[in-house]
PDB file of C-alpha atoms in Angstrom:
ATOM      1  CA  ALA A   1     -40.684  -0.711   6.010  1.00  0.00           C
ATOM      2  CA  GLN A   2     -39.594  -4.074   7.620  1.00  0.00           C
ATOM      3  CA  SER A   3     -36.074  -5.457   8.916  1.00  0.00           C
ATOM      4  CA  VAL A   4     -34.342  -8.734  10.435  1.00  0.00           C
ATOM      5  CA  THR A   5     -31.796  -8.597  12.461  1.00  0.00           C
ATOM      6  CA  GLN A   6     -29.717 -11.706  13.158  1.00  0.00           C
ATOM      7  CA  PRO A   7     -27.330 -10.674  16.157  1.00  0.00           C
ATOM      8  CA  ASP A   8     -24.753 -14.602  15.208  1.00  0.00           C
ATOM      9  CA  ILE A   9     -23.068 -13.771  12.139  1.00  0.00           C
ATOM     10  CA  HIS A  10     -20.720 -17.013  13.370  1.00  0.00           C
ATOM     11  CA  ILE A  11     -22.183 -20.037  15.734  1.00  0.00           C
ATOM     12  CA  THR A  12     -19.818 -23.130  16.177  1.00  0.00           C
ATOM     13  CA  VAL A  13     -21.391 -26.634  17.962  1.00  0.00           C
ATOM     14  CA  SER A  14     -20.095 -29.475  18.490  1.00  0.00           C
ATOM     15  CA  GLU A  15     -22.503 -32.808  16.859  1.00  0.00           C
ATOM     16  CA  GLY A  16     -25.108 -33.841  18.755  1.00  0.00           C
ATOM     17  CA  ALA A  17     -25.563 -30.211  20.967  1.00  0.00           C
ATOM     18  CA  SER A  18     -28.713 -28.598  20.852  1.00  0.00           C
ATOM     19  CA  LEU A  19     -28.769 -26.046  18.295  1.00  0.00           C
ATOM     20  CA  GLU A  20     -30.657 -22.002  18.738  1.00  0.00           C
ATOM     21  CA  LEU A  21     -30.697 -19.331  16.173  1.00  0.00           C
ATOM     22  CA  ARG A  22     -31.333 -15.862  16.579  1.00  0.00           C
ATOM     23  CA  CYS A  23     -33.997 -13.670  14.404  1.00  0.00           C
ATOM     24  CA  ASN A  24     -35.285 -10.395  15.570  1.00  0.00           C
ATOM     25  CA  TYR A  25     -38.021  -8.604  12.904  1.00  0.00           C
ATOM     26  CA  SER A  26     -39.399  -5.507  12.734  1.00  0.00           C
ATOM     27  CA  TYR A  27     -42.509  -5.267  11.026  1.00  0.00           C
ATOM     28  CA  GLY A  28     -45.817  -3.044  11.876  1.00  0.00           C
ATOM     29  CA  ALA A  29     -48.587  -5.152  11.527  1.00  0.00           C
ATOM     30  CA  THR A  30     -48.005  -9.589  11.390  1.00  0.00           C
ATOM     31  CA  PRO A  31     -45.423 -10.227   9.402  1.00  0.00           C
ATOM     32  CA  TYR A  32     -45.050 -13.871   7.038  1.00  0.00           C
ATOM     33  CA  LEU A  33     -41.179 -15.035   8.497  1.00  0.00           C
ATOM     34  CA  PHE A  34     -38.973 -17.465   6.774  1.00  0.00           C
ATOM     35  CA  TRP A  35     -36.081 -19.422   7.419  1.00  0.00           C
ATOM     36  CA  TYR A  36     -34.091 -20.412   4.495  1.00  0.00           C
ATOM     37  CA  VAL A  37     -30.307 -22.378   4.037  1.00  0.00           C
ATOM     38  CA  GLN A  38     -27.851 -21.733   2.282  1.00  0.00           C
ATOM     39  CA  SER A  39     -24.735 -24.167   1.245  1.00  0.00           C
ATOM     40  CA  PRO A  40     -22.000 -22.862  -0.102  1.00  0.00           C
ATOM     41  CA  GLY A  41     -22.076 -22.024  -3.851  1.00  0.00           C
ATOM     42  CA  GLN A  42     -26.003 -22.593  -4.024  1.00  0.00           C
ATOM     43  CA  GLY A  43     -29.274 -21.101  -3.402  1.00  0.00           C
ATOM     44  CA  LEU A  44     -31.217 -20.916  -0.151  1.00  0.00           C
ATOM     45  CA  GLN A  45     -34.467 -23.752   0.685  1.00  0.00           C
ATOM     46  CA  LEU A  46     -37.289 -22.997   2.777  1.00  0.00           C
ATOM     47  CA  LEU A  47     -36.452 -24.882   5.740  1.00  0.00           C
ATOM     48  CA  LEU A  48     -40.032 -24.345   7.758  1.00  0.00           C
ATOM     49  CA  LYS A  49     -42.417 -20.579   7.123  1.00  0.00           C
ATOM     50  CA  TYR A  50     -44.536 -18.593   9.932  1.00  0.00           C
ATOM     51  CA  PHE A  51     -47.959 -17.012   8.367  1.00  0.00           C
ATOM     52  CA  SER A  52     -50.382 -17.201  10.962  1.00  0.00           C
ATOM     53  CA  GLY A  53     -51.943 -20.016  13.322  1.00  0.00           C
ATOM     54  CA  ASP A  54     -50.366 -22.127  15.432  1.00  0.00           C
ATOM     55  CA  THR A  55     -47.020 -19.424  17.163  1.00  0.00           C
ATOM     56  CA  LEU A  56     -45.012 -23.397  17.088  1.00  0.00           C
ATOM     57  CA  VAL A  57     -43.841 -25.021  13.301  1.00  0.00           C
ATOM     58  CA  GLN A  58     -42.356 -27.389  11.760  1.00  0.00           C
ATOM     59  CA  GLY A  59     -39.652 -27.788   9.086  1.00  0.00           C
ATOM     60  CA  ILE A  60     -37.570 -30.113   6.917  1.00  0.00           C
ATOM     61  CA  LYS A  61     -34.634 -32.001   8.621  1.00  0.00           C
ATOM     62  CA  GLY A  62     -35.808 -31.127  11.917  1.00  0.00           C
ATOM     63  CA  PHE A  63     -35.687 -28.459  12.481  1.00  0.00           C
ATOM     64  CA  GLU A  64     -37.896 -25.785  14.472  1.00  0.00           C
ATOM     65  CA  ALA A  65     -38.861 -22.265  14.592  1.00  0.00           C
ATOM     66  CA  GLU A  66     -41.721 -20.137  17.484  1.00  0.00           C
ATOM     67  CA  PHE A  67     -43.085 -16.665  16.625  1.00  0.00           C
ATOM     68  CA  LYS A  68     -43.006 -14.640  20.195  1.00  0.00           C
ATOM     69  CA  ARG A  69     -44.894 -11.611  18.890  1.00  0.00           C
ATOM     70  CA  SER A  70     -44.321 -10.043  22.116  1.00  0.00           C
ATOM     71  CA  GLN A  71     -40.110 -10.320  21.911  1.00  0.00           C
ATOM     72  CA  SER A  72     -40.419  -9.809  18.036  1.00  0.00           C
ATOM     73  CA  SER A  73     -38.785 -12.771  17.008  1.00  0.00           C
ATOM     74  CA  PHE A  74     -38.178 -15.984  15.264  1.00  0.00           C
ATOM     75  CA  ASN A  75     -35.638 -18.393  16.228  1.00  0.00           C
ATOM     76  CA  LEU A  76     -34.711 -21.642  14.760  1.00  0.00           C
ATOM     77  CA  ARG A  77     -33.732 -24.953  16.635  1.00  0.00           C
ATOM     78  CA  LYS A  78     -33.143 -27.701  16.541  1.00  0.00           C
ATOM     79  CA  PRO A  79     -32.531 -30.636  19.342  1.00  0.00           C
ATOM     80  CA  SER A  80     -29.195 -31.996  17.933  1.00  0.00           C
ATOM     81  CA  VAL A  81     -27.426 -30.655  15.069  1.00  0.00           C
ATOM     82  CA  HIS A  82     -25.948 -33.271  12.439  1.00  0.00           C
ATOM     83  CA  TRP A  83     -22.521 -32.827  10.599  1.00  0.00           C
ATOM     84  CA  SER A  84     -24.730 -31.719   6.827  1.00  0.00           C
ATOM     85  CA  ASP A  85     -26.465 -28.822   8.992  1.00  0.00           C
ATOM     86  CA  ALA A  86     -23.144 -27.363   8.880  1.00  0.00           C
ATOM     87  CA  ALA A  87     -24.359 -23.960   6.535  1.00  0.00           C
ATOM     88  CA  GLU A  88     -25.005 -20.294   6.444  1.00  0.00           C
ATOM     89  CA  TYR A  89     -29.056 -19.325   7.534  1.00  0.00           C
ATOM     90  CA  PHE A  90     -31.218 -16.543   6.857  1.00  0.00           C
ATOM     91  CA  CYS A  91     -34.058 -15.186   8.284  1.00  0.00           C
ATOM     92  CA  ALA A  92     -36.677 -13.780   6.307  1.00  0.00           C
ATOM     93  CA  VAL A  93     -39.820 -11.214   6.578  1.00  0.00           C
ATOM     94  CA  SER A  94     -42.953 -10.438   3.901  1.00  0.00           C
ATOM     95  CA  ALA A  95     -45.027  -8.330   4.152  1.00  0.00           C
ATOM     96  CA  GLY A  96     -47.827 -10.829   2.887  1.00  0.00           C
ATOM     97  CA  GLY A  97     -47.633 -13.368   1.535  1.00  0.00           C
ATOM     98  CA  GLY A  98     -43.862 -15.402   0.702  1.00  0.00           C
ATOM     99  CA  ASN A  99     -42.647 -12.733  -1.685  1.00  0.00           C
ATOM    100  CA  LYS A 100     -40.067  -9.556  -1.914  1.00  0.00           C
ATOM    101  CA  LEU A 101     -38.192 -10.879   1.183  1.00  0.00           C
ATOM    102  CA  THR A 102     -36.547  -9.193   3.372  1.00  0.00           C
ATOM    103  CA  PHE A 103     -32.817 -11.300   4.761  1.00  0.00           C
ATOM    104  CA  GLY A 104     -30.937 -10.818   7.579  1.00  0.00           C
ATOM    105  CA  THR A 105     -27.362 -10.964   6.797  1.00  0.00           C
ATOM    106  CA  GLY A 106     -27.599 -14.571   8.123  1.00  0.00           C
ATOM    107  CA  THR A 107     -25.642 -17.151  10.830  1.00  0.00           C
ATOM    108  CA  GLN A 108     -23.039 -19.318   9.048  1.00  0.00           C
ATOM    109  CA  LEU A 109     -23.354 -22.647  12.228  1.00  0.00           C
ATOM    110  CA  LYS A 110     -20.531 -24.399  12.386  1.00  0.00           C
ATOM    111  CA  VAL A 111     -20.931 -28.264  13.311  1.00  0.00           C
ATOM    112  CA  GLU A 112     -17.841 -29.571  15.799  1.00  0.00           C
ATOM    113  CA  LEU A 113     -17.576 -33.397  15.344  1.00  0.00           C
TER     114      LEU A 113
ATOM    115  CA  ASP B   1     -39.500 -32.086 -11.298  1.00  0.00           C
ATOM    116  CA  ALA B   2     -37.252 -29.254 -12.474  1.00  0.00           C
ATOM    117  CA  GLY B   3     -36.355 -27.053 -10.091  1.00  0.00           C
ATOM    118  CA  VAL B   4     -35.602 -23.230 -10.774  1.00  0.00           C
ATOM    119  CA  THR B   5     -33.197 -22.458 -13.085  1.00  0.00           C
ATOM    120  CA  GLN B   6     -30.267 -19.701 -14.242  1.00  0.00           C
ATOM    121  CA  SER B   7     -27.822 -19.167 -16.588  1.00  0.00           C
ATOM    122  CA  PRO B   8     -25.225 -18.833 -16.864  1.00  0.00           C
ATOM    123  CA  THR B   9     -23.735 -20.422 -14.007  1.00  0.00           C
ATOM    124  CA  HIS B  10     -20.841 -18.372 -13.823  1.00  0.00           C
ATOM    125  CA  LEU B  11     -20.075 -14.557 -16.065  1.00  0.00           C
ATOM    126  CA  ILE B  12     -17.421 -11.686 -16.010  1.00  0.00           C
ATOM    127  CA  LYS B  13     -17.537  -9.245 -17.588  1.00  0.00           C
ATOM    128  CA  THR B  14     -15.671  -5.225 -17.648  1.00  0.00           C
ATOM    129  CA  ARG B  15     -16.801  -2.119 -16.246  1.00  0.00           C
ATOM    130  CA  GLY B  16     -18.970  -0.249 -18.494  1.00  0.00           C
ATOM    131  CA  GLN B  17     -20.622  -3.898 -19.965  1.00  0.00           C
ATOM    132  CA  GLN B  18     -24.292  -5.052 -20.525  1.00  0.00           C
ATOM    133  CA  VAL B  19     -25.761  -8.462 -19.150  1.00  0.00           C
ATOM    134  CA  THR B  20     -28.521 -10.935 -19.064  1.00  0.00           C
ATOM    135  CA  LEU B  21     -29.203 -13.175 -16.404  1.00  0.00           C
ATOM    136  CA  ARG B  22     -31.845 -15.595 -17.784  1.00  0.00           C
ATOM    137  CA  CYS B  23     -34.219 -17.627 -14.786  1.00  0.00           C
ATOM    138  CA  SER B  24     -36.864 -20.439 -15.781  1.00  0.00           C
ATOM    139  CA  PRO B  25     -38.943 -20.725 -13.072  1.00  0.00           C
ATOM    140  CA  ILE B  26     -40.666 -24.428 -11.605  1.00  0.00           C
ATOM    141  CA  SER B  27     -43.089 -25.959 -14.155  1.00  0.00           C
ATOM    142  CA  GLY B  28     -46.561 -23.993 -12.934  1.00  0.00           C
ATOM    143  CA  HIS B  29     -45.298 -21.475 -11.136  1.00  0.00           C
ATOM    144  CA  LYS B  30     -46.415 -17.624 -12.138  1.00  0.00           C
ATOM    145  CA  SER B  31     -44.026 -15.781  -9.592  1.00  0.00           C
ATOM    146  CA  VAL B  32     -40.145 -14.913 -10.234  1.00  0.00           C
ATOM    147  CA  SER B  33     -38.365 -11.971  -8.297  1.00  0.00           C
ATOM    148  CA  TRP B  34     -34.721 -11.979  -8.518  1.00  0.00           C
ATOM    149  CA  TYR B  35     -32.254 -10.751  -5.480  1.00  0.00           C
ATOM    150  CA  GLN B  36     -28.946  -9.795  -4.990  1.00  0.00           C
ATOM    151  CA  GLN B  37     -26.059 -11.200  -3.095  1.00  0.00           C
ATOM    152  CA  VAL B  38     -22.988  -9.534  -2.138  1.00  0.00           C
ATOM    153  CA  LEU B  39     -20.124 -11.820  -0.400  1.00  0.00           C
ATOM    154  CA  GLY B  40     -20.898 -12.149   3.090  1.00  0.00           C
ATOM    155  CA  GLN B  41     -24.876 -10.401   2.869  1.00  0.00           C
ATOM    156  CA  GLY B  42     -27.886 -11.647   3.126  1.00  0.00           C
ATOM    157  CA  PRO B  43     -30.391 -11.523  -0.632  1.00  0.00           C
ATOM    158  CA  GLN B  44     -31.405  -7.994  -0.955  1.00  0.00           C
ATOM    159  CA  PHE B  45     -34.705  -7.789  -3.738  1.00  0.00           C
ATOM    160  CA  ILE B  46     -34.293  -6.139  -6.314  1.00  0.00           C
ATOM    161  CA  PHE B  47     -38.281  -7.270  -8.518  1.00  0.00           C
ATOM    162  CA  GLN B  48     -41.102  -9.333  -8.836  1.00  0.00           C
ATOM    163  CA  TYR B  49     -42.902 -10.378 -11.713  1.00  0.00           C
ATOM    164  CA  TYR B  50     -45.909 -11.576 -11.985  1.00  0.00           C
ATOM    165  CA  GLU B  51     -47.862 -12.704 -14.985  1.00  0.00           C
ATOM    166  CA  LYS B  52     -45.532 -11.110 -16.802  1.00  0.00           C
ATOM    167  CA  GLU B  53     -46.372  -7.593 -14.830  1.00  0.00           C
ATOM    168  CA  GLU B  54     -43.890  -6.373 -12.357  1.00  0.00           C
ATOM    169  CA  ARG B  55     -45.298  -6.934  -9.099  1.00  0.00           C
ATOM    170  CA  GLY B  56     -43.012  -5.325  -6.525  1.00  0.00           C
ATOM    171  CA  ARG B  57     -39.068  -3.262  -7.815  1.00  0.00           C
ATOM    172  CA  GLY B  58     -36.626  -2.318  -4.691  1.00  0.00           C
ATOM    173  CA  ASN B  59     -34.121  -0.535  -3.436  1.00  0.00           C
ATOM    174  CA  PHE B  60     -32.169  -0.030  -7.225  1.00  0.00           C
ATOM    175  CA  PRO B  61     -31.219   2.092  -9.569  1.00  0.00           C
ATOM    176  CA  ASP B  62     -32.556   1.658 -13.125  1.00  0.00           C
ATOM    177  CA  ARG B  63     -29.740   0.450 -14.733  1.00  0.00           C
ATOM    178  CA  PHE B  64     -31.239  -2.359 -12.976  1.00  0.00           C
ATOM    179  CA  SER B  65     -34.548  -4.073 -15.736  1.00  0.00           C
ATOM    180  CA  ALA B  66     -36.217  -7.350 -16.013  1.00  0.00           C
ATOM    181  CA  ARG B  67     -39.451  -9.019 -17.370  1.00  0.00           C
ATOM    182  CA  GLN B  68     -40.840 -11.914 -17.536  1.00  0.00           C
ATOM    183  CA  PHE B  69     -42.422 -13.537 -20.669  1.00  0.00           C
ATOM    184  CA  PRO B  70     -45.215 -16.197 -22.447  1.00  0.00           C
ATOM    185  CA  ASN B  71     -44.041 -19.253 -21.104  1.00  0.00           C
ATOM    186  CA  TYR B  72     -43.081 -17.261 -17.001  1.00  0.00           C
ATOM    187  CA  SER B  73     -39.126 -17.281 -17.609  1.00  0.00           C
ATOM    188  CA  SER B  74     -37.771 -13.811 -16.736  1.00  0.00           C
ATOM    189  CA  GLU B  75     -34.595 -11.993 -17.689  1.00  0.00           C
ATOM    190  CA  LEU B  76     -32.694  -9.945 -15.739  1.00  0.00           C
ATOM    191  CA  ASN B  77     -30.575  -6.609 -17.420  1.00  0.00           C
ATOM    192  CA  VAL B  78     -27.542  -4.450 -15.647  1.00  0.00           C
ATOM    193  CA  ASN B  79     -27.103  -1.895 -18.129  1.00  0.00           C
ATOM    194  CA  ALA B  80     -23.144   0.201 -17.537  1.00  0.00           C
ATOM    195  CA  LEU B  81     -21.834  -2.128 -14.491  1.00  0.00           C
ATOM    196  CA  LEU B  82     -19.535  -0.795 -11.692  1.00  0.00           C
ATOM    197  CA  LEU B  83     -17.443  -2.802  -9.947  1.00  0.00           C
ATOM    198  CA  GLY B  84     -20.529  -2.740  -7.395  1.00  0.00           C
ATOM    199  CA  ASP B  85     -22.235  -5.121  -9.710  1.00  0.00           C
ATOM    200  CA  SER B  86     -20.123  -8.403  -8.247  1.00  0.00           C
ATOM    201  CA  ALA B  87     -23.038 -10.834  -6.446  1.00  0.00           C
ATOM    202  CA  LEU B  88     -24.236 -13.797  -6.944  1.00  0.00           C
ATOM    203  CA  TYR B  89     -27.740 -13.149  -8.427  1.00  0.00           C
ATOM    204  CA  LEU B  90     -30.726 -15.258  -8.081  1.00  0.00           C
ATOM    205  CA  CYS B  91     -33.953 -16.073  -9.334  1.00  0.00           C
ATOM    206  CA  ALA B  92     -37.116 -16.954  -7.086  1.00  0.00           C
ATOM    207  CA  SER B  93     -40.645 -18.851  -8.292  1.00  0.00           C
ATOM    208  CA  SER B  94     -43.400 -19.532  -6.465  1.00  0.00           C
ATOM    209  CA  ILE B  95     -46.955 -20.787  -7.814  1.00  0.00           C
ATOM    210  CA  ASP B  96     -48.582 -16.749  -6.751  1.00  0.00           C
ATOM    211  CA  SER B  97     -47.537 -14.013  -5.138  1.00  0.00           C
ATOM    212  CA  ASN B  98     -48.809 -15.286  -1.397  1.00  0.00           C
ATOM    213  CA  GLN B  99     -46.562 -18.501  -1.818  1.00  0.00           C
ATOM    214  CA  PRO B 100     -43.273 -18.971   0.039  1.00  0.00           C
ATOM    215  CA  GLN B 101     -40.769 -19.292  -2.692  1.00  0.00           C
ATOM    216  CA  HIS B 102     -37.931 -22.055  -4.160  1.00  0.00           C
ATOM    217  CA  PHE B 103     -34.514 -20.066  -5.387  1.00  0.00           C
ATOM    218  CA  GLY B 104     -32.163 -21.334  -7.540  1.00  0.00           C
ATOM    219  CA  ASP B 105     -28.614 -21.865  -7.527  1.00  0.00           C
ATOM    220  CA  GLY B 106     -27.822 -18.805  -8.819  1.00  0.00           C
ATOM    221  CA  THR B 107     -25.678 -16.462 -11.259  1.00  0.00           C
ATOM    222  CA  ARG B 108     -22.342 -15.566 -10.360  1.00  0.00           C
ATOM    223  CA  LEU B 109     -21.398 -12.130 -11.477  1.00  0.00           C
ATOM    224  CA  SER B 110     -17.175 -10.765 -10.780  1.00  0.00           C
ATOM    225  CA  ILE B 111     -17.261  -7.600 -12.422  1.00  0.00           C
ATOM    226  CA  LEU B 112     -13.466  -6.297 -13.964  1.00  0.00           C
TER     227      LEU B 112
END
């Protein structure tokens, strides 16, 4: 069965600083990988996805993620964080397509002004 | 265009009761999935329906059931509610099973 590990429960960065959120997955074949963001009291918004092809994927709001098969990782990055990026971020994996997602436990991002 | 809509937004029930949660997918989306998100955790997959047929079921007891209607809307039913069923229930839709899902804002269910 697939699984996702997000090692960092909380991360605090200063506005304007760079950001990297870690995600490691466990899955036997080529996974479908996702990053979602959740603001308080709201549902999840898709930031970006990896299905195949270029291992560096661009998403919305200036986010990008890199798929590294050798490290079973799919880390999320942003070069300059804005205060509005404060939210909870979830990495997810699927055995096929975009459904039946397995999520990590999330990383809570706090942005200091 | 309207996103995924869920109703009600909040619900309070007592142990042993039954509850029905509703979801309307984005227009044109034929796949609907349900997830349970307990406070402090990531969402857990409960069910997926596509073209009115169950396409997947997560590790949840038989007290949980769902269905999808001809207009692709969906209901999640939970019987014999337990305190541990308190959670945010999220509905997500996609055009088909191979496309990324779009989530609604969820129904917050509290069990007293």
